[in-house]
Amino acid sequence: MHDRIKIILGFVVVLLWNSSVQCQPMQGIYDEAMEFGQPETAQADRLVIDDFEEPSKLNLLHGMTNVYLMAPSRVMSSTAVDERDSTKTVVLKLKFQRFGEGGPYGKGGWCGYYSAVKEMLKTGTKYFDATNYTYLTLWVRGEIGGENFILGMSDKHWDKAGDTVKSNQIIAYLPEKKITTKWQQARVPLSDFMLDLSKLASIAISFERECFPDGIGDGVVYIDDIAFE
């Protein structure tokens, strides 16, 4: 009889011990990043669109580059050997003359430079996906200082419309808030353009009316290393 009681009591103790083990909360370090289905967003590496080192009408994404203009305003593009951070580099040189009157709408026409980031394939147009990038960056200096321009950018919609969405004046993105004869890097948030970043078509340097007193201006600007970051 005593042996049977001991066996029953032992069985009860084992059941109680197992129950206490199963009810113990899991201990350790909890991190939300450990949850399944929450991968980290990858930040793409810096991608240079054009460094102007090679004499070509194509940028490094195989997109066309060229000037655009409507008389009487005009612009010429070429390359020049310059120095930045004590290193020789080939840069884009843009010589422009912006008129305030004449041409379509009597506002002096327009002028600038564009660099396409879309590819023209036999199967159709392949637009550039910039969703993993945050900034458009470029290095800028003027020949005498005080020059100015605006950046334009187009997605699939604006590409078909033949126009671009404009940024603020480039001086707003420069450390010194003006173009000088020294190199400065402009960092332009892509969010400023309010475009479909998954379908970008082109980037433009535009010598717009609002960049100059009375809409009239001329000068030379140098550009280097246009990139997505």
PDB file of C-alpha atoms in Angstrom:
ATOM      1  CA  MET A   1       0.000   0.000   0.000  1.00  0.00           C
ATOM      2  CA  HIS A   2       2.775   2.403   0.929  1.00  0.00           C
ATOM      3  CA  ASP A   3       4.665   1.544  -2.268  1.00  0.00           C
ATOM      4  CA  ARG A   4       1.556   2.312  -4.375  1.00  0.00           C
ATOM      5  CA  ILE A   5       1.149   5.717  -2.693  1.00  0.00           C
ATOM      6  CA  LYS A   6       4.806   6.528  -3.351  1.00  0.00           C
ATOM      7  CA  ILE A   7       4.401   5.662  -7.054  1.00  0.00           C
ATOM      8  CA  ILE A   8       1.284   7.839  -7.384  1.00  0.00           C
ATOM      9  CA  LEU A   9       2.953  10.780  -5.595  1.00  0.00           C
ATOM     10  CA  GLY A  10       6.018  10.429  -7.808  1.00  0.00           C
ATOM     11  CA  PHE A  11       3.851  10.509 -10.932  1.00  0.00           C
ATOM     12  CA  VAL A  12       2.108  13.687  -9.720  1.00  0.00           C
ATOM     13  CA  VAL A  13       5.469  15.386  -9.047  1.00  0.00           C
ATOM     14  CA  VAL A  14       6.661  14.581 -12.594  1.00  0.00           C
ATOM     15  CA  LEU A  15       3.458  16.026 -14.091  1.00  0.00           C
ATOM     16  CA  LEU A  16       3.785  19.217 -12.047  1.00  0.00           C
ATOM     17  CA  TRP A  17       7.447  19.620 -13.051  1.00  0.00           C
ATOM     18  CA  ASN A  18       6.675  19.199 -16.770  1.00  0.00           C
ATOM     19  CA  SER A  19       3.848  21.720 -16.501  1.00  0.00           C
ATOM     20  CA  SER A  20       6.120  24.324 -14.872  1.00  0.00           C
ATOM     21  CA  VAL A  21       8.761  23.885 -17.585  1.00  0.00           C
ATOM     22  CA  GLN A  22       6.252  24.366 -20.404  1.00  0.00           C
ATOM     23  CA  CYS A  23       4.877  27.544 -18.843  1.00  0.00           C
ATOM     24  CA  GLN A  24       8.265  29.249 -18.501  1.00  0.00           C
ATOM     25  CA  PRO A  25       8.442  32.363 -20.720  1.00  0.00           C
ATOM     26  CA  MET A  26      11.167  32.379 -23.408  1.00  0.00           C
ATOM     27  CA  GLN A  27      14.096  34.457 -22.243  1.00  0.00           C
ATOM     28  CA  GLY A  28      16.766  36.212 -24.286  1.00  0.00           C
ATOM     29  CA  ILE A  29      17.279  39.332 -26.407  1.00  0.00           C
ATOM     30  CA  TYR A  30      14.381  40.346 -28.637  1.00  0.00           C
ATOM     31  CA  ASP A  31      14.953  42.432 -31.731  1.00  0.00           C
ATOM     32  CA  GLU A  32      12.248  43.437 -34.204  1.00  0.00           C
ATOM     33  CA  ALA A  33      14.738  42.879 -37.013  1.00  0.00           C
ATOM     34  CA  MET A  34      14.693  39.169 -36.071  1.00  0.00           C
ATOM     35  CA  GLU A  35      11.062  38.853 -37.139  1.00  0.00           C
ATOM     36  CA  PHE A  36      10.418  37.039 -40.383  1.00  0.00           C
ATOM     37  CA  GLY A  37       9.163  39.016 -43.359  1.00  0.00           C
ATOM     38  CA  GLN A  38      10.979  42.280 -42.456  1.00  0.00           C
ATOM     39  CA  PRO A  39      14.119  42.424 -44.646  1.00  0.00           C
ATOM     40  CA  GLU A  40      16.271  45.520 -44.370  1.00  0.00           C
ATOM     41  CA  THR A  41      15.998  48.024 -47.221  1.00  0.00           C
ATOM     42  CA  ALA A  42      19.164  47.881 -49.302  1.00  0.00           C
ATOM     43  CA  GLN A  43      20.897  51.162 -50.089  1.00  0.00           C
ATOM     44  CA  ALA A  44      22.439  51.068 -53.558  1.00  0.00           C
ATOM     45  CA  ASP A  45      26.073  51.966 -54.094  1.00  0.00           C
ATOM     46  CA  ARG A  46      26.981  55.289 -55.685  1.00  0.00           C
ATOM     47  CA  LEU A  47      26.350  55.179 -59.433  1.00  0.00           C
ATOM     48  CA  VAL A  48      28.200  57.641 -61.678  1.00  0.00           C
ATOM     49  CA  ILE A  49      26.049  58.733 -64.616  1.00  0.00           C
ATOM     50  CA  ASP A  50      28.831  60.649 -66.372  1.00  0.00           C
ATOM     51  CA  ASP A  51      32.408  61.569 -65.475  1.00  0.00           C
ATOM     52  CA  PHE A  52      33.222  63.038 -68.939  1.00  0.00           C
ATOM     53  CA  GLU A  53      36.573  61.241 -69.095  1.00  0.00           C
ATOM     54  CA  GLU A  54      35.856  59.737 -72.526  1.00  0.00           C
ATOM     55  CA  PRO A  55      35.043  61.812 -75.638  1.00  0.00           C
ATOM     56  CA  SER A  56      31.587  60.419 -76.318  1.00  0.00           C
ATOM     57  CA  LYS A  57      28.017  61.540 -76.886  1.00  0.00           C
ATOM     58  CA  LEU A  58      26.935  58.711 -74.579  1.00  0.00           C
ATOM     59  CA  ASN A  59      27.075  58.787 -70.783  1.00  0.00           C
ATOM     60  CA  LEU A  60      28.147  55.840 -68.629  1.00  0.00           C
ATOM     61  CA  LEU A  61      24.576  54.474 -68.690  1.00  0.00           C
ATOM     62  CA  HIS A  62      24.704  54.458 -72.524  1.00  0.00           C
ATOM     63  CA  GLY A  63      22.220  57.317 -72.685  1.00  0.00           C
ATOM     64  CA  MET A  64      22.450  60.148 -75.221  1.00  0.00           C
ATOM     65  CA  THR A  65      23.831  63.537 -74.158  1.00  0.00           C
ATOM     66  CA  ASN A  66      23.599  66.842 -75.987  1.00  0.00           C
ATOM     67  CA  VAL A  67      22.684  70.504 -75.709  1.00  0.00           C
ATOM     68  CA  TYR A  68      19.213  71.854 -76.451  1.00  0.00           C
ATOM     69  CA  LEU A  69      18.256  75.415 -77.345  1.00  0.00           C
ATOM     70  CA  MET A  70      15.665  77.711 -78.782  1.00  0.00           C
ATOM     71  CA  ALA A  71      16.868  80.991 -80.320  1.00  0.00           C
ATOM     72  CA  PRO A  72      17.808  83.588 -79.452  1.00  0.00           C
ATOM     73  CA  SER A  73      19.278  81.824 -76.377  1.00  0.00           C
ATOM     74  CA  ARG A  74      22.181  79.478 -77.086  1.00  0.00           C
ATOM     75  CA  VAL A  75      24.623  77.097 -75.445  1.00  0.00           C
ATOM     76  CA  MET A  76      27.766  75.202 -76.458  1.00  0.00           C
ATOM     77  CA  SER A  77      29.210  72.094 -74.811  1.00  0.00           C
ATOM     78  CA  SER A  78      32.770  70.794 -74.791  1.00  0.00           C
ATOM     79  CA  THR A  79      35.163  69.137 -72.358  1.00  0.00           C
ATOM     80  CA  ALA A  80      38.147  70.621 -70.564  1.00  0.00           C
ATOM     81  CA  VAL A  81      40.980  69.355 -68.405  1.00  0.00           C
ATOM     82  CA  ASP A  82      40.666  70.747 -64.881  1.00  0.00           C
ATOM     83  CA  GLU A  83      41.890  69.964 -61.380  1.00  0.00           C
ATOM     84  CA  ARG A  84      39.818  68.935 -58.369  1.00  0.00           C
ATOM     85  CA  ASP A  85      41.250  67.837 -55.027  1.00  0.00           C
ATOM     86  CA  SER A  86      44.761  68.116 -56.506  1.00  0.00           C
ATOM     87  CA  THR A  87      43.871  65.565 -59.193  1.00  0.00           C
ATOM     88  CA  LYS A  88      43.533  66.216 -62.915  1.00  0.00           C
ATOM     89  CA  THR A  89      40.103  65.424 -64.307  1.00  0.00           C
ATOM     90  CA  VAL A  90      38.171  65.894 -67.539  1.00  0.00           C
ATOM     91  CA  VAL A  91      35.006  67.948 -67.022  1.00  0.00           C
ATOM     92  CA  LEU A  92      32.007  69.193 -68.971  1.00  0.00           C
ATOM     93  CA  LYS A  93      32.210  72.838 -70.060  1.00  0.00           C
ATOM     94  CA  LEU A  94      28.972  74.683 -70.856  1.00  0.00           C
ATOM     95  CA  LYS A  95      29.131  78.167 -72.371  1.00  0.00           C
ATOM     96  CA  PHE A  96      25.697  79.780 -72.403  1.00  0.00           C
ATOM     97  CA  GLN A  97      23.953  83.007 -73.363  1.00  0.00           C
ATOM     98  CA  ARG A  98      20.441  83.524 -72.028  1.00  0.00           C
ATOM     99  CA  PHE A  99      18.290  86.227 -73.596  1.00  0.00           C
ATOM    100  CA  GLY A 100      15.307  87.862 -71.926  1.00  0.00           C
ATOM    101  CA  GLU A 101      13.262  88.714 -75.014  1.00  0.00           C
ATOM    102  CA  GLY A 102      12.477  87.307 -78.443  1.00  0.00           C
ATOM    103  CA  GLY A 103      11.795  83.781 -79.554  1.00  0.00           C
ATOM    104  CA  PRO A 104       8.616  81.839 -78.715  1.00  0.00           C
ATOM    105  CA  TYR A 105       6.349  83.649 -76.259  1.00  0.00           C
ATOM    106  CA  GLY A 106       8.733  86.633 -76.342  1.00  0.00           C
ATOM    107  CA  LYS A 107      10.747  85.309 -73.377  1.00  0.00           C
ATOM    108  CA  GLY A 108      14.122  84.798 -74.991  1.00  0.00           C
ATOM    109  CA  GLY A 109      13.881  81.116 -75.851  1.00  0.00           C
ATOM    110  CA  TRP A 110      15.728  78.551 -73.731  1.00  0.00           C
ATOM    111  CA  CYS A 111      18.956  76.588 -73.544  1.00  0.00           C
ATOM    112  CA  GLY A 112      20.598  73.797 -71.577  1.00  0.00           C
ATOM    113  CA  TYR A 113      22.159  70.347 -71.624  1.00  0.00           C
ATOM    114  CA  TYR A 114      20.580  66.929 -71.131  1.00  0.00           C
ATOM    115  CA  SER A 115      21.790  63.442 -70.242  1.00  0.00           C
ATOM    116  CA  ALA A 116      19.408  60.521 -70.821  1.00  0.00           C
ATOM    117  CA  VAL A 117      19.286  57.703 -68.270  1.00  0.00           C
ATOM    118  CA  LYS A 118      16.784  55.618 -70.243  1.00  0.00           C
ATOM    119  CA  GLU A 119      17.827  53.030 -72.823  1.00  0.00           C
ATOM    120  CA  MET A 120      16.291  52.799 -76.274  1.00  0.00           C
ATOM    121  CA  LEU A 121      15.956  49.080 -77.018  1.00  0.00           C
ATOM    122  CA  LYS A 122      14.458  47.249 -79.993  1.00  0.00           C
ATOM    123  CA  THR A 123      11.745  46.009 -77.661  1.00  0.00           C
ATOM    124  CA  GLY A 124      10.957  49.527 -76.420  1.00  0.00           C
ATOM    125  CA  THR A 125      12.174  52.059 -73.881  1.00  0.00           C
ATOM    126  CA  LYS A 126      13.827  50.844 -70.685  1.00  0.00           C
ATOM    127  CA  TYR A 127      13.545  53.508 -67.986  1.00  0.00           C
ATOM    128  CA  PHE A 128      16.020  53.795 -65.117  1.00  0.00           C
ATOM    129  CA  ASP A 129      14.974  52.604 -61.656  1.00  0.00           C
ATOM    130  CA  ALA A 130      16.376  55.023 -59.046  1.00  0.00           C
ATOM    131  CA  THR A 131      14.213  53.907 -56.120  1.00  0.00           C
ATOM    132  CA  ASN A 132      17.264  52.750 -54.140  1.00  0.00           C
ATOM    133  CA  TYR A 133      18.936  56.171 -54.407  1.00  0.00           C
ATOM    134  CA  THR A 134      18.336  59.322 -52.374  1.00  0.00           C
ATOM    135  CA  TYR A 135      20.356  62.083 -54.062  1.00  0.00           C
ATOM    136  CA  LEU A 136      21.485  63.344 -57.424  1.00  0.00           C
ATOM    137  CA  THR A 137      24.989  64.740 -56.926  1.00  0.00           C
ATOM    138  CA  LEU A 138      27.347  66.713 -59.144  1.00  0.00           C
ATOM    139  CA  TRP A 139      30.414  68.904 -58.847  1.00  0.00           C
ATOM    140  CA  VAL A 140      30.078  72.511 -60.031  1.00  0.00           C
ATOM    141  CA  ARG A 141      32.236  75.586 -60.501  1.00  0.00           C
ATOM    142  CA  GLY A 142      31.990  78.769 -62.554  1.00  0.00           C
ATOM    143  CA  GLU A 143      34.529  80.547 -64.703  1.00  0.00           C
ATOM    144  CA  ILE A 144      34.147  83.847 -62.858  1.00  0.00           C
ATOM    145  CA  GLY A 145      31.573  83.012 -60.149  1.00  0.00           C
ATOM    146  CA  GLY A 146      27.963  84.086 -59.870  1.00  0.00           C
ATOM    147  CA  GLU A 147      26.679  81.774 -62.621  1.00  0.00           C
ATOM    148  CA  ASN A 148      23.474  79.851 -62.030  1.00  0.00           C
ATOM    149  CA  PHE A 149      21.219  77.124 -63.409  1.00  0.00           C
ATOM    150  CA  ILE A 150      18.402  74.745 -62.472  1.00  0.00           C
ATOM    151  CA  LEU A 151      18.330  70.963 -62.690  1.00  0.00           C
ATOM    152  CA  GLY A 152      15.522  69.265 -64.559  1.00  0.00           C
ATOM    153  CA  MET A 153      14.489  65.619 -64.392  1.00  0.00           C
ATOM    154  CA  SER A 154      11.881  63.582 -66.231  1.00  0.00           C
ATOM    155  CA  ASP A 155      10.150  60.261 -65.660  1.00  0.00           C
ATOM    156  CA  LYS A 156       8.096  58.275 -68.169  1.00  0.00           C
ATOM    157  CA  HIS A 157       5.182  60.735 -67.992  1.00  0.00           C
ATOM    158  CA  TRP A 158       7.259  63.895 -68.462  1.00  0.00           C
ATOM    159  CA  ASP A 159       9.438  62.201 -71.069  1.00  0.00           C
ATOM    160  CA  LYS A 160       6.382  61.623 -73.240  1.00  0.00           C
ATOM    161  CA  ALA A 161       5.310  65.234 -72.617  1.00  0.00           C
ATOM    162  CA  GLY A 162       8.743  66.469 -73.737  1.00  0.00           C
ATOM    163  CA  ASP A 163       9.439  68.384 -70.532  1.00  0.00           C
ATOM    164  CA  THR A 164      11.113  68.044 -67.123  1.00  0.00           C
ATOM    165  CA  VAL A 165      10.274  68.815 -63.509  1.00  0.00           C
ATOM    166  CA  LYS A 166      12.606  71.487 -62.171  1.00  0.00           C
ATOM    167  CA  SER A 167      14.588  71.658 -58.929  1.00  0.00           C
ATOM    168  CA  ASN A 168      15.337  74.785 -56.963  1.00  0.00           C
ATOM    169  CA  GLN A 169      18.184  76.895 -58.298  1.00  0.00           C
ATOM    170  CA  ILE A 170      21.457  74.986 -57.981  1.00  0.00           C
ATOM    171  CA  ILE A 171      22.828  77.571 -55.554  1.00  0.00           C
ATOM    172  CA  ALA A 172      20.336  76.317 -52.938  1.00  0.00           C
ATOM    173  CA  TYR A 173      22.188  72.982 -52.849  1.00  0.00           C
ATOM    174  CA  LEU A 174      25.751  74.319 -52.684  1.00  0.00           C
ATOM    175  CA  PRO A 175      27.662  74.710 -49.393  1.00  0.00           C
ATOM    176  CA  GLU A 176      28.426  78.383 -50.150  1.00  0.00           C
ATOM    177  CA  LYS A 177      24.916  79.042 -51.571  1.00  0.00           C
ATOM    178  CA  LYS A 178      26.442  80.448 -54.755  1.00  0.00           C
ATOM    179  CA  ILE A 179      28.582  79.233 -57.644  1.00  0.00           C
ATOM    180  CA  THR A 180      32.209  80.271 -57.220  1.00  0.00           C
ATOM    181  CA  THR A 181      35.428  79.539 -59.106  1.00  0.00           C
ATOM    182  CA  LYS A 182      36.115  76.697 -56.650  1.00  0.00           C
ATOM    183  CA  TRP A 183      34.633  73.222 -56.967  1.00  0.00           C
ATOM    184  CA  GLN A 184      31.600  72.481 -54.785  1.00  0.00           C
ATOM    185  CA  GLN A 185      29.400  69.413 -54.674  1.00  0.00           C
ATOM    186  CA  ALA A 186      25.636  69.867 -55.004  1.00  0.00           C
ATOM    187  CA  ARG A 187      23.492  67.187 -53.315  1.00  0.00           C
ATOM    188  CA  VAL A 188      19.953  67.373 -54.640  1.00  0.00           C
ATOM    189  CA  PRO A 189      17.309  65.169 -52.944  1.00  0.00           C
ATOM    190  CA  LEU A 190      15.445  63.121 -55.538  1.00  0.00           C
ATOM    191  CA  SER A 191      12.301  63.762 -53.498  1.00  0.00           C
ATOM    192  CA  ASP A 192      12.461  67.409 -54.622  1.00  0.00           C
ATOM    193  CA  PHE A 193      11.317  66.359 -58.103  1.00  0.00           C
ATOM    194  CA  MET A 194       8.164  64.417 -57.095  1.00  0.00           C
ATOM    195  CA  LEU A 195       8.593  61.889 -59.922  1.00  0.00           C
ATOM    196  CA  ASP A 196       8.123  58.171 -60.413  1.00  0.00           C
ATOM    197  CA  LEU A 197      11.684  57.229 -59.463  1.00  0.00           C
ATOM    198  CA  SER A 198      11.228  53.725 -60.854  1.00  0.00           C
ATOM    199  CA  LYS A 199      10.928  55.125 -64.398  1.00  0.00           C
ATOM    200  CA  LEU A 200      13.429  57.980 -64.834  1.00  0.00           C
ATOM    201  CA  ALA A 201      14.215  59.162 -68.355  1.00  0.00           C
ATOM    202  CA  SER A 202      16.632  62.107 -68.279  1.00  0.00           C
ATOM    203  CA  ILE A 203      18.490  64.781 -66.333  1.00  0.00           C
ATOM    204  CA  ALA A 204      18.974  68.332 -67.567  1.00  0.00           C
ATOM    205  CA  ILE A 205      21.009  71.419 -66.733  1.00  0.00           C
ATOM    206  CA  SER A 206      18.729  74.339 -67.579  1.00  0.00           C
ATOM    207  CA  PHE A 207      19.686  77.999 -67.777  1.00  0.00           C
ATOM    208  CA  GLU A 208      16.228  79.197 -66.840  1.00  0.00           C
ATOM    209  CA  ARG A 209      14.906  82.751 -66.882  1.00  0.00           C
ATOM    210  CA  GLU A 210      14.470  82.927 -63.106  1.00  0.00           C
ATOM    211  CA  CYS A 211      18.174  82.234 -62.577  1.00  0.00           C
ATOM    212  CA  PHE A 212      19.185  85.699 -63.800  1.00  0.00           C
ATOM    213  CA  PRO A 213      18.192  89.341 -63.265  1.00  0.00           C
ATOM    214  CA  ASP A 214      15.640  90.326 -65.931  1.00  0.00           C
ATOM    215  CA  GLY A 215      16.012  86.817 -67.369  1.00  0.00           C
ATOM    216  CA  ILE A 216      19.326  87.732 -69.011  1.00  0.00           C
ATOM    217  CA  GLY A 217      22.606  85.959 -68.292  1.00  0.00           C
ATOM    218  CA  ASP A 218      25.712  84.476 -69.846  1.00  0.00           C
ATOM    219  CA  GLY A 219      28.816  82.680 -68.691  1.00  0.00           C
ATOM    220  CA  VAL A 220      30.654  79.386 -68.429  1.00  0.00           C
ATOM    221  CA  VAL A 221      30.037  76.589 -65.929  1.00  0.00           C
ATOM    222  CA  TYR A 222      32.037  73.416 -65.396  1.00  0.00           C
ATOM    223  CA  ILE A 223      30.394  70.152 -64.320  1.00  0.00           C
ATOM    224  CA  ASP A 224      31.929  66.876 -63.149  1.00  0.00           C
ATOM    225  CA  ASP A 225      30.859  63.462 -61.832  1.00  0.00           C
ATOM    226  CA  ILE A 226      27.067  63.482 -62.102  1.00  0.00           C
ATOM    227  CA  ALA A 227      25.891  60.572 -59.941  1.00  0.00           C
ATOM    228  CA  PHE A 228      23.069  58.907 -58.044  1.00  0.00           C
ATOM    229  CA  GLU A 229      23.760  58.277 -54.353  1.00  0.00           C
TER     230      GLU A 229
END
